[in-house]
XYZ file of C-alpha atoms in Angstrom:
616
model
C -81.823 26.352 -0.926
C -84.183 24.294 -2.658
C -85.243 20.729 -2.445
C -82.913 19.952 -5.307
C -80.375 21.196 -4.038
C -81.046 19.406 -0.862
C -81.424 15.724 -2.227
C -78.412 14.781 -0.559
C -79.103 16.409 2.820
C -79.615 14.156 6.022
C -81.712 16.571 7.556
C -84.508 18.339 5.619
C -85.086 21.124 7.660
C -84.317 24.954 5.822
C -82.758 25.743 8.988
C -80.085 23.605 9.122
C -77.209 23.638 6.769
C -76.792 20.838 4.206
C -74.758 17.939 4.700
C -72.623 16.309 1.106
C -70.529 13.397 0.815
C -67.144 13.693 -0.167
C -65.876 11.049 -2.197
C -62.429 9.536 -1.199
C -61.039 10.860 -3.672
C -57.408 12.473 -3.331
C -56.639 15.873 -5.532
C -53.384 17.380 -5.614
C -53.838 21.126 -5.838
C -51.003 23.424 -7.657
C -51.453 27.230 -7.210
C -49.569 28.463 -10.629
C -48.366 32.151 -10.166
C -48.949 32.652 -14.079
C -52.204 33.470 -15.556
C -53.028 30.410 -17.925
C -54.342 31.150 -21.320
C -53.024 27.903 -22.274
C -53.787 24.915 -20.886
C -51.349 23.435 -22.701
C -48.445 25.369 -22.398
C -49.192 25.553 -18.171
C -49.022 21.908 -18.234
C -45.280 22.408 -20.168
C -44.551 24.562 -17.742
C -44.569 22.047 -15.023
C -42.803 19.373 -16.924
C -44.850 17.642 -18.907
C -47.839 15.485 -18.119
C -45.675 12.614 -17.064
C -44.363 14.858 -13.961
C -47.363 15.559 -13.811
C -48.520 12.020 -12.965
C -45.711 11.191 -10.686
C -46.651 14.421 -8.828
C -50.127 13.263 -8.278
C -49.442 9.400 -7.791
C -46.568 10.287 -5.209
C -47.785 10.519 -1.335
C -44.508 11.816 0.047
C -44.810 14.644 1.696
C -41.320 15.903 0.386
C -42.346 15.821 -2.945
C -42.556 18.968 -4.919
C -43.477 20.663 -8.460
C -40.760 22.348 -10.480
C -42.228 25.122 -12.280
C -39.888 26.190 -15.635
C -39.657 29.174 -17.007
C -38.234 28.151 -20.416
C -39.597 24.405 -20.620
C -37.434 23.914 -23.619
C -34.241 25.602 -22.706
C -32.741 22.644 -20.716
C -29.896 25.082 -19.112
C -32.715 27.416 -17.207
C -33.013 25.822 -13.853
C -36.755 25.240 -12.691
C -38.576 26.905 -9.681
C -39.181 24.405 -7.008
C -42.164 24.421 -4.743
C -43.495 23.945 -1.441
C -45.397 21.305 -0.282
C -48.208 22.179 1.985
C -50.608 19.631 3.778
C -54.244 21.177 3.566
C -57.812 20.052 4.082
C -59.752 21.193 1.384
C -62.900 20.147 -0.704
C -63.201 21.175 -4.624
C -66.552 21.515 -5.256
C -68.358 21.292 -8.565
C -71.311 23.923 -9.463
C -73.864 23.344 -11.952
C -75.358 26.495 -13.328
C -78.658 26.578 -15.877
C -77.009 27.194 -19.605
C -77.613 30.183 -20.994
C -79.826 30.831 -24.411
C -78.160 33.893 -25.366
C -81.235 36.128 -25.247
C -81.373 39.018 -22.810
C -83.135 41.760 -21.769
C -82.483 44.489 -19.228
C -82.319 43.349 -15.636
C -85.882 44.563 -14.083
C -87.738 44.816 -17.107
C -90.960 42.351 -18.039
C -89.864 42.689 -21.803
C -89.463 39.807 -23.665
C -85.836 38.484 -24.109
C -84.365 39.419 -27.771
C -81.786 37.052 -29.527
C -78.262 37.993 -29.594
C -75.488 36.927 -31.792
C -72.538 35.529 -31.071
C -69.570 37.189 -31.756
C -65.630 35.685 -31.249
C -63.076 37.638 -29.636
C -60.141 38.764 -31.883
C -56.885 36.939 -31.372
C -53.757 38.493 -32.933
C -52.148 36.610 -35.767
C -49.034 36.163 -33.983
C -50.914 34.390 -31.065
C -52.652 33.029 -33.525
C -50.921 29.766 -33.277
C -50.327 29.939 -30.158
C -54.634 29.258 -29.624
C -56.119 26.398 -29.441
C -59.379 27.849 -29.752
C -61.122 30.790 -30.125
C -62.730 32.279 -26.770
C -66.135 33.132 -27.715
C -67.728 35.818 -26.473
C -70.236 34.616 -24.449
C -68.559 31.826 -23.616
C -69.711 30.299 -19.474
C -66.363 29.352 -18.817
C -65.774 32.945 -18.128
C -65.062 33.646 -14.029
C -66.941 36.723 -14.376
C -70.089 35.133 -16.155
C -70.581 32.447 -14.043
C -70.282 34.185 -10.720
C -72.964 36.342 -12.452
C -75.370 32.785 -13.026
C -74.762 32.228 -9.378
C -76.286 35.100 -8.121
C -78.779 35.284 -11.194
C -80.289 31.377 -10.318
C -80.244 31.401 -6.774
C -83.132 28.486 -6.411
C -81.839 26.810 -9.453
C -78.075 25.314 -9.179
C -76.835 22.297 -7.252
C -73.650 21.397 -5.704
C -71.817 18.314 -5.859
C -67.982 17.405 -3.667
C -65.831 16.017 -5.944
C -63.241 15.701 -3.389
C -59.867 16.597 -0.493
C -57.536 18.241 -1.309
C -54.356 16.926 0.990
C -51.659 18.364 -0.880
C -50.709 22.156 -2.165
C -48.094 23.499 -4.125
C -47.225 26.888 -4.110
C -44.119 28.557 -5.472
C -42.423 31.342 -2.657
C -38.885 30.973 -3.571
C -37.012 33.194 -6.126
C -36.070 32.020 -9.980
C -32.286 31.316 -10.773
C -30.622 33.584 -13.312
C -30.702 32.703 -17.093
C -27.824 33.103 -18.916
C -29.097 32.798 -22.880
C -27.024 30.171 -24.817
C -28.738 30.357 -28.182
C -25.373 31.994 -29.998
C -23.275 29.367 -27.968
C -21.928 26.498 -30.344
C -20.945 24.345 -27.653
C -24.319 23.950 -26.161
C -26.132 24.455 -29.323
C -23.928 21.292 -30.435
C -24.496 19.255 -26.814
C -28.208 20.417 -27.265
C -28.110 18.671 -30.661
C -26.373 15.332 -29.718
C -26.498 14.805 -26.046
C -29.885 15.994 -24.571
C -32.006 13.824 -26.866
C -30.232 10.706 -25.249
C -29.888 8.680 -28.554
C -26.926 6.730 -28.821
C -26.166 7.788 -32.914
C -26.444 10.936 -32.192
C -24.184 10.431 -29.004
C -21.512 9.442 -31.329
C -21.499 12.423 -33.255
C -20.021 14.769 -30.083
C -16.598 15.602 -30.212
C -14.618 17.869 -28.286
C -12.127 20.172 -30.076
C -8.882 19.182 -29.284
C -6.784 22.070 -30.690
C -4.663 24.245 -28.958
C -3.437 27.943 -28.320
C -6.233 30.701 -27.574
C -9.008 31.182 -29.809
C -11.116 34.414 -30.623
C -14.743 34.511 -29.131
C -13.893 31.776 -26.763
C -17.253 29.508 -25.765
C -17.449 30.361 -22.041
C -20.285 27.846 -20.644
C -22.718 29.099 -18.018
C -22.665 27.562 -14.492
C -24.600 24.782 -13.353
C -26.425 27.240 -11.169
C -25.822 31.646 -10.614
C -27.143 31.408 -7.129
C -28.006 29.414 -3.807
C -30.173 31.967 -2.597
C -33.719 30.679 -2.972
C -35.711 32.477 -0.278
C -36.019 37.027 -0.347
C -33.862 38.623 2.197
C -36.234 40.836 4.398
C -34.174 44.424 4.534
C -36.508 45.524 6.779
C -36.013 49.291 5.259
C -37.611 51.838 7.582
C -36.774 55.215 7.856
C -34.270 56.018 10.780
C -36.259 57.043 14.103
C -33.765 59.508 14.955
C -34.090 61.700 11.929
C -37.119 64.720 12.354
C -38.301 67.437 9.801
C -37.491 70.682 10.635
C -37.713 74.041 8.781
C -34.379 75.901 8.548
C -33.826 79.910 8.588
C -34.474 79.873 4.784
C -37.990 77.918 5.323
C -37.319 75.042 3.642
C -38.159 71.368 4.497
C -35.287 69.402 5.912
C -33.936 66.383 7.260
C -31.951 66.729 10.689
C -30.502 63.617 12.962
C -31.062 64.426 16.451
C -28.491 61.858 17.860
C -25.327 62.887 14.586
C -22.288 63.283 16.933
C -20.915 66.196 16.866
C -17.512 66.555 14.910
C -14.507 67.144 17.224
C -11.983 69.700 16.395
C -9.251 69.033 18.787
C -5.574 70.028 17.477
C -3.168 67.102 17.286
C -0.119 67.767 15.882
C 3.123 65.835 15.545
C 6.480 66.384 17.711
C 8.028 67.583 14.903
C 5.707 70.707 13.641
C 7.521 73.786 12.909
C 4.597 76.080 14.579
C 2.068 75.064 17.534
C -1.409 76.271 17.264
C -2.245 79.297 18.358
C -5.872 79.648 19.041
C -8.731 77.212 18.264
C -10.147 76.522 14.381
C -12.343 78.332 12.811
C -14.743 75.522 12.580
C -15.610 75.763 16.334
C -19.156 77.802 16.983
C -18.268 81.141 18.904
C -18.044 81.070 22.468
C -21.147 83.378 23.288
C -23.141 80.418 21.091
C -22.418 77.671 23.301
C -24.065 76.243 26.595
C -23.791 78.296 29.515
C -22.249 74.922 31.678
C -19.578 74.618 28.551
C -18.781 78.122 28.995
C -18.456 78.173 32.870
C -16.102 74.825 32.438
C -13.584 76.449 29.345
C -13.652 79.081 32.023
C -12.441 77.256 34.516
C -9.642 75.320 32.282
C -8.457 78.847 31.503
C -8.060 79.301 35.439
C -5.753 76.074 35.343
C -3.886 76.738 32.522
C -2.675 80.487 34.503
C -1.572 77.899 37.561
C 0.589 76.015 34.999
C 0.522 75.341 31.015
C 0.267 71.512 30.364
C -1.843 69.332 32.369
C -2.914 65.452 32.260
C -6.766 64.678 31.254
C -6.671 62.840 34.091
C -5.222 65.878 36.074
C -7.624 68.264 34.337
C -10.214 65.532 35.558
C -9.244 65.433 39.326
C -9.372 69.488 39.576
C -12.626 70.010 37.868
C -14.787 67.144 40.050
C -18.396 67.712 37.395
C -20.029 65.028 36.868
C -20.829 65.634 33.505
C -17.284 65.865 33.033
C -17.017 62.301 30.952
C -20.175 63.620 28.537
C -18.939 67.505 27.828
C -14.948 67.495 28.462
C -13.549 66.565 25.100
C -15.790 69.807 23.795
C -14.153 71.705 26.034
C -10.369 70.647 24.999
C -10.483 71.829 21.217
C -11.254 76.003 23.021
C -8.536 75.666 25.102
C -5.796 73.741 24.068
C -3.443 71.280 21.916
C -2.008 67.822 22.132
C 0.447 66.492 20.641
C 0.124 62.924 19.153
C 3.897 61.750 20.503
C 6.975 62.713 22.044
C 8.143 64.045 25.580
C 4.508 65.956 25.947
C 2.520 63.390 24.619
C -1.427 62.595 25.240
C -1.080 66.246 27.514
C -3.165 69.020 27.111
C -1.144 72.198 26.141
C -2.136 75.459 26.466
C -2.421 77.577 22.960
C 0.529 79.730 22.362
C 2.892 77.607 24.250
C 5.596 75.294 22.823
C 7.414 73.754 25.174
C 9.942 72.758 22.922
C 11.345 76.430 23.016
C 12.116 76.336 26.452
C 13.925 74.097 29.169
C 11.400 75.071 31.797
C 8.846 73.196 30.433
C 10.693 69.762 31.203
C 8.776 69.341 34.259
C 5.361 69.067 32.014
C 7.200 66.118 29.882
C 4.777 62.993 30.375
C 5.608 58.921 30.363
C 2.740 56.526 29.588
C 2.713 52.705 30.893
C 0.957 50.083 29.901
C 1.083 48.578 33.239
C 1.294 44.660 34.319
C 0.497 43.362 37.859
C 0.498 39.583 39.831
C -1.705 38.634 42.026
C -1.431 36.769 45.203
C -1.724 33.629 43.018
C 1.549 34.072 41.002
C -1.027 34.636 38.098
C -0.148 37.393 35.447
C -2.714 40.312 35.571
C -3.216 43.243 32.998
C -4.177 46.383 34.550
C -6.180 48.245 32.267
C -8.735 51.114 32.624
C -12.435 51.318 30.643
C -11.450 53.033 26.845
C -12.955 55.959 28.331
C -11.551 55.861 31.542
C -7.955 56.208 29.127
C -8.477 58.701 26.831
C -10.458 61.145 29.483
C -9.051 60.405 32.879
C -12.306 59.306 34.715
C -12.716 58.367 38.184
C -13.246 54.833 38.963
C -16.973 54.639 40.629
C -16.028 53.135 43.877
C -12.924 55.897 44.249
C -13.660 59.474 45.721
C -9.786 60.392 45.294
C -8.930 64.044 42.829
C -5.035 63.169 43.353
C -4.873 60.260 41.601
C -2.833 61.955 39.075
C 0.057 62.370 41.529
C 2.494 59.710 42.347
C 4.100 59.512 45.702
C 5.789 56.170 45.895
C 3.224 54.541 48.237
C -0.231 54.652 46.207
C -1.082 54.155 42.283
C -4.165 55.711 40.825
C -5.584 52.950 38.119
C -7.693 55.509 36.621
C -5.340 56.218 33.527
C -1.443 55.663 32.206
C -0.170 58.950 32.018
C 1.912 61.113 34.455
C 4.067 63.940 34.285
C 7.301 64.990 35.922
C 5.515 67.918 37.493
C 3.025 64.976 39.544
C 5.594 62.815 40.767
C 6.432 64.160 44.255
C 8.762 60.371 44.997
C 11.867 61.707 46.628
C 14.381 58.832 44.506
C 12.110 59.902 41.015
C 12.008 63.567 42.126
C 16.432 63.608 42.942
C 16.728 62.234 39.473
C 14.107 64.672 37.294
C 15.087 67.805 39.281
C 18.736 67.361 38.023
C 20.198 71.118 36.633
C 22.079 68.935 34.027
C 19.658 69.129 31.010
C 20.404 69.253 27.146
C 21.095 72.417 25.675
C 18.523 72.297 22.687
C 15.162 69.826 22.917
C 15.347 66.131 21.826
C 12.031 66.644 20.398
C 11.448 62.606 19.935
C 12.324 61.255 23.472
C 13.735 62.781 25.710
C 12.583 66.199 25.379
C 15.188 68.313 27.613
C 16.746 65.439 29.773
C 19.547 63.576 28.683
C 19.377 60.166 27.776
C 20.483 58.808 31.005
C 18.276 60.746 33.063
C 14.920 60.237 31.315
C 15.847 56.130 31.005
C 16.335 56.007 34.707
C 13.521 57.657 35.492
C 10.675 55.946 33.280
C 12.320 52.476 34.452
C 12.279 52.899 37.901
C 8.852 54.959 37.302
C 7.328 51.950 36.308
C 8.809 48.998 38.370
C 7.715 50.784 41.218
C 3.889 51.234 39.574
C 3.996 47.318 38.982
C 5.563 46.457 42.709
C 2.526 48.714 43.899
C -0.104 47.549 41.998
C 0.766 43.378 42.549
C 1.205 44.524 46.302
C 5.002 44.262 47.177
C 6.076 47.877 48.692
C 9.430 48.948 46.540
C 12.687 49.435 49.081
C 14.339 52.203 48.251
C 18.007 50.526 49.018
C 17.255 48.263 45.640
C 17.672 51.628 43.675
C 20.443 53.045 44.936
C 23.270 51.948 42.559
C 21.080 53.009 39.757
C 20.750 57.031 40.636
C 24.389 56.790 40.332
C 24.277 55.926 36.325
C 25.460 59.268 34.611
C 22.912 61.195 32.922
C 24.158 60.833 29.336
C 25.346 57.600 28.438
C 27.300 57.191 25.461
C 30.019 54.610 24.226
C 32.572 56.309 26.694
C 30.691 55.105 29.579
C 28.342 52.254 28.178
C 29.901 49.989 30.999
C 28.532 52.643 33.600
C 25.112 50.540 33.476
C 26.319 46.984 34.220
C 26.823 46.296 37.887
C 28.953 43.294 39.358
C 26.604 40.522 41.190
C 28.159 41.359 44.995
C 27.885 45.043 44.428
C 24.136 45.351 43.216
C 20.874 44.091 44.026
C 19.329 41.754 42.036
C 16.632 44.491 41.386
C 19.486 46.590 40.334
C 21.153 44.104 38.161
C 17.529 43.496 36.173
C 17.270 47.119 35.508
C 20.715 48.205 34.544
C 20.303 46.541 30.884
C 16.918 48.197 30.810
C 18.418 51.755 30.682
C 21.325 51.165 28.928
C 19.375 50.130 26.262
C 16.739 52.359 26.589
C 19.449 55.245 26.480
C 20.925 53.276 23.449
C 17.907 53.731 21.637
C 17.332 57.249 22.467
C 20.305 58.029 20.524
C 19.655 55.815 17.551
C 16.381 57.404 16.793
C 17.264 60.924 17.778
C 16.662 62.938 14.195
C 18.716 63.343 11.524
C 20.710 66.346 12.000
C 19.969 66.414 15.259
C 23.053 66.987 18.413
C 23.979 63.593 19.645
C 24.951 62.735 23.593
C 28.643 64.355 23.231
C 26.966 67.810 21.573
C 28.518 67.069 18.410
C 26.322 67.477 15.116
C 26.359 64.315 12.764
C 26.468 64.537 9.295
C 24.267 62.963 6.905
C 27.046 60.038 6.462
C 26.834 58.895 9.754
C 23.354 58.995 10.064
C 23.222 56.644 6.947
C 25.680 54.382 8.357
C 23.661 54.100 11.685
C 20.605 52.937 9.883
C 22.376 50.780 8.185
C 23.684 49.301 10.959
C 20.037 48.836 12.164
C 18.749 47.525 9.798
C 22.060 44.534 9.416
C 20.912 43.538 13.206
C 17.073 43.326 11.533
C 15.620 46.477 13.247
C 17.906 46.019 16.530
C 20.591 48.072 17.412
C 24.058 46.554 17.923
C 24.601 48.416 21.491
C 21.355 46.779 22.473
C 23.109 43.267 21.831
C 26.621 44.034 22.710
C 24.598 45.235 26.195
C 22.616 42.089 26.954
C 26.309 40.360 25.788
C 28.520 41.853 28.305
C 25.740 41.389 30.934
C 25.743 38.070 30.368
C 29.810 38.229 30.799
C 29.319 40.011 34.297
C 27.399 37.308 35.456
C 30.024 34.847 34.742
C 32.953 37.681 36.359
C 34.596 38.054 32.953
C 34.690 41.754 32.952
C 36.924 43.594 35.222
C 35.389 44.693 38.713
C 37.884 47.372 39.019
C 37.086 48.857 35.649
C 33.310 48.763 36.191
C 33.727 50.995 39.942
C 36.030 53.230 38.390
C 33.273 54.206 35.343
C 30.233 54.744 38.308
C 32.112 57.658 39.429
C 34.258 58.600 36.007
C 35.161 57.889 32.887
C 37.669 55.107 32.635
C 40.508 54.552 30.191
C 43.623 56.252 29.341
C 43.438 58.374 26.225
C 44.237 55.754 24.286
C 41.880 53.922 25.299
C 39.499 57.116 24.475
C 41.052 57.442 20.549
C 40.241 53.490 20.397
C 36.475 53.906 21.719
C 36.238 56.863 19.434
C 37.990 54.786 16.756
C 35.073 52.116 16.892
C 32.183 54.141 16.319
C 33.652 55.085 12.760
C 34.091 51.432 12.047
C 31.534 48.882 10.922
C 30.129 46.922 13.355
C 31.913 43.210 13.939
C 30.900 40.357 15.647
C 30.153 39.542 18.877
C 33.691 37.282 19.260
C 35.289 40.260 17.996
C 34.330 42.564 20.355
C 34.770 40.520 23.074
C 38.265 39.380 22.185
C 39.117 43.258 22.218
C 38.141 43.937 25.600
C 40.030 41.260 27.226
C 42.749 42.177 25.336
């Protein structure tokens, strides 16, 4: 540096660097994010000299600049900025003027003159100019950076002061909705904004009714809260690779897609099982040798018996890769179907057990089952989602028979079990009955009667809840109940009701259960379909039945009439000797029969009605 530059230096020595003064004076700094041409319209921009002032004479450190986009359109909303403490110094550079001669850089020629030409401005910016930028004008960035390094020995430096406060614009603009064709604001821009009280008086509202044509809609205050740019964070997905296919093109593949399952699920009610698997399954020979030795070994299962349990499927095949690769396996070797008496089984293809009786003993029942514990506290025993749909082991249980149910012990690993795994003698004396339907009850109760299948999913499950909350089920508490006749109907509808000193309490809870369980086995049975007495109903009846559901709000009227005449047992109103003849036979003279049969053509009455009848 040289000594002139160094006046104000406390330490002469070239070594050192130079010490200045700064003088206390505070600068507010804005950082503008448009490139100012006009120093006049940047200082419009930001409001006007007079924010301006306040800006600079405020100290709070909440204060802020509001930067406007259209400083004359009073309905844009402005641009708020931050304010940032900083600890800056502005200094002030003084540069030797040039004379406008040159020469080439290098050269010992003398310098030539040069004139001075203006830059060109457009007529339409014309106006716009205050003045014209010469050409060699110094306040050009690029000129004097170029005297800086062209006087090296021969400019000074002088602080003019801090800078404690920055501005700096980060957030994002409102929207601007252009009102320059709208005659209400064009009218409230005339009289209101000026805030003159003549002109004040001059706004009126239009009063008049009924819709108009090109109706003024005004702009919200504001479009949007949003002030600060959501970071997306787009990337490309990790899991997707290039790879060239067969053709040799470039393409995209996921390596963790899941595959697409193509497991058959039909309804109860399709005319015509599957047959084979889809033709959207890759060939056998193309899969994994461990998926081929596994469909291998369902195929073994499937010639032991035709429909088994997940869970069943589960116990026998004991891989532990079982939970990862067995619903791939499913869709080569069999069907489900999505409801009815062989629902959430897996059946083999080319069997329809609807066809034949002998497939009764693969019908399935599904609980959701409830527990208490040794606190009296309600429980809900439920298996993992996976555990559910593919029969997996619990961890901490080694057991492959947990698909069986002998009375004693309840495997939690899934809901489902099928006639076939329940080796309870009461259950098993019930389901291996020879009296079965004559055609399927495709719905419900596949080929059981009514009776039978309600007897055996309700005791089924009480005895999975006693197990599960710890009580061990006695055997003499279901007694009465094997005796209910297999097809209950509304010749024997007081088979089900049992008189208090004749029954368990157990008993007496249960009884309503699978009366009207049996009740509404027959409601929903389809239409067309044989009902309990083998007799086809015509499309009449079948209308009248759902109309008397749906006068009961969904219910059906035996369901009522059976919680009713429990409720009469309890208090001895019905006739003990008329409730042990019907647990053996039918009672009732055949009168009594034509009277029964008489009521089913009838509408339904009322409850006092009924009752009145049957004291009668």
């Amino acid at each position: 540096m040289s000594p002139a530059s160094l006046a104000d230096s406390t330490d002469d020595h070239e070594n050192y660097a130079p010490y200045y003064h700064v003088p206390a004076r505070s600068i507010v700094s804005v950082e503008h994010p448009f490139i100012i041409q006009n120093i006049f319209k940047g200082i419009e921009s930001l409001g006007g000299a007079s924010k301006i002032q306040r800006l600079v004479q405020t100290k709070l450190p909440r204060a802020s600049a509001s930067l406007y986009f259209r400083p004359r359109d009073r309905m844009s909303n402005p641009v708020e900025s931050t304010n940032v403490e900083t600890d800056n110094v502005i200094l002030h550079f003084t540069v030797p003027r040039r004379t406008g001669r040159k020469r080439k850089r290098g050269s010992s020629e003398p310098y030539t003159d040069q004139k001075r030409t203006t830059k060109e401005v457009p007529s339409s910016r014309a106006e716009n100019t205050v003045n014209s930028i010469p050409a060699t004008d110094t306040r050009d960035t690029s000129r004097l950076l170029g005297s800086l390094r062209d006087n090296v020995d021969r400019y000074s430096i002088r602080p003019v002061g801090s800078v404690e406060q920055t501005h700096r614009f980060r957030t994002m603009s409102d929207f601007v909705w252009s009102t320059c064709n709208s005659p209400f604001v064009m009218k409230m821009r005339e009289n209101i904004l000026p805030f003159e009280y003549d002109k004040l008086k001059g706004f009126k509202f239009d009063m008049s009714k009924g819709v108009k044509e090109n109706t003024d809609l005004i702009p919200p205050p504001r479009f949007t809260h949003i002030s600060i740019p959501f970071n997306y964070s787009y990337r490309q997905n990790p899991s997707v690779r290039q790879s060239i296919d067969q053709s040799g093109k470039v393409t995209t593949v996921n390596t963790q897609e899941i595959r697409k399952l193509f497991t058959q699920r039909v309804s109860y009610n399709v005319d015509v099982t599957p047959t084979g698997p889809t033709d959207d399954l890759d060939p056998l020979t193309s899969l994994d040798p461990q998926i081929q030795r596994l469909i291998h070994k369902i195929n073994e299962l499937f010639d032991e018996r035709p429909i088994w349990t997940r869970r069943a499927i589960t116990n026998q095949v004991r891989n532990p890769e079982w939970a990862n690769i067995g619903k791939f396996v499913y869709q080569y070797v069999g069907y489900m179907f999505d409801s009815g008496p062989w629902s959430n089984a897996v059946v083999r293809f080319g069997v329809d057990p609807r066809r034949d009786p002998k497939y009764r003993f693969y019908q399935t029942m599904m609980f959701q089952l409830y527990g208490t514990n040794v606190n009296g506290k309600s429980k809900q025993v439920r298996a993992n989602r996976r555990q559910e749909e593919d029969g997996l082991l619990d961890s901490k249980q080694d057991n492959n028979h947990t698909h069986l149910f002998d009375g004693t012990h309840v495997g939690k690993d899934g809901k489902v079990w099928q006639v076939c795994d329940i080796t309870d003698p009461l259950l098993k004396s019930i389901l291996d009955t020879p009296n079965i339907r004559d055609e399927c009850d495709t719905r419900n109760d596949g080929w059981y009667h009514n009776g039978t299948w309600a007897k055996a999913k309700v005791i089924l499950r009480y005895k999975l809840t006693d197990i599960i909350s710890g009580r061990s089920p006695e055997e003499f508490e279901y007694v009465n109940l094997v005796r209910i006749p297999d097809i209950l109907d509304a010749s024997n509808k007081n088979s089900a009701l049992f008189q208090r000193e004749k029954a368990t309490a157990r008993e007496r809870e249960m009884a309503p259960l699978i009366r009207a369980m049996a009740s509404e086995a027959a409601r929903l049975r389809p239409r067309g379909a044989p009902n309990l007495a083998g007799d086809t109903p015509t499309a009449e009846a079948d209308d009248n039945e759902g109309n008397r559901a749906e006068a009961d709000g969904g219910v059906d009227a035996r369901v009522k009439q059976t919680m009713h005449e429990l409720n009469e047992l309890e208090e001895g109103h019905l006739d003990d000797d008329l409730i042990d003849d019907q647990v053996g036979k039918s009672a009732g003279s055949d009168k009594d029969d034509e009277e029964i049969d008489g009521e089913e053509g009838r509408e339904p009455k009322d409850d006092d009605e009924i009752d009145s009848e049957e004291e009668e």
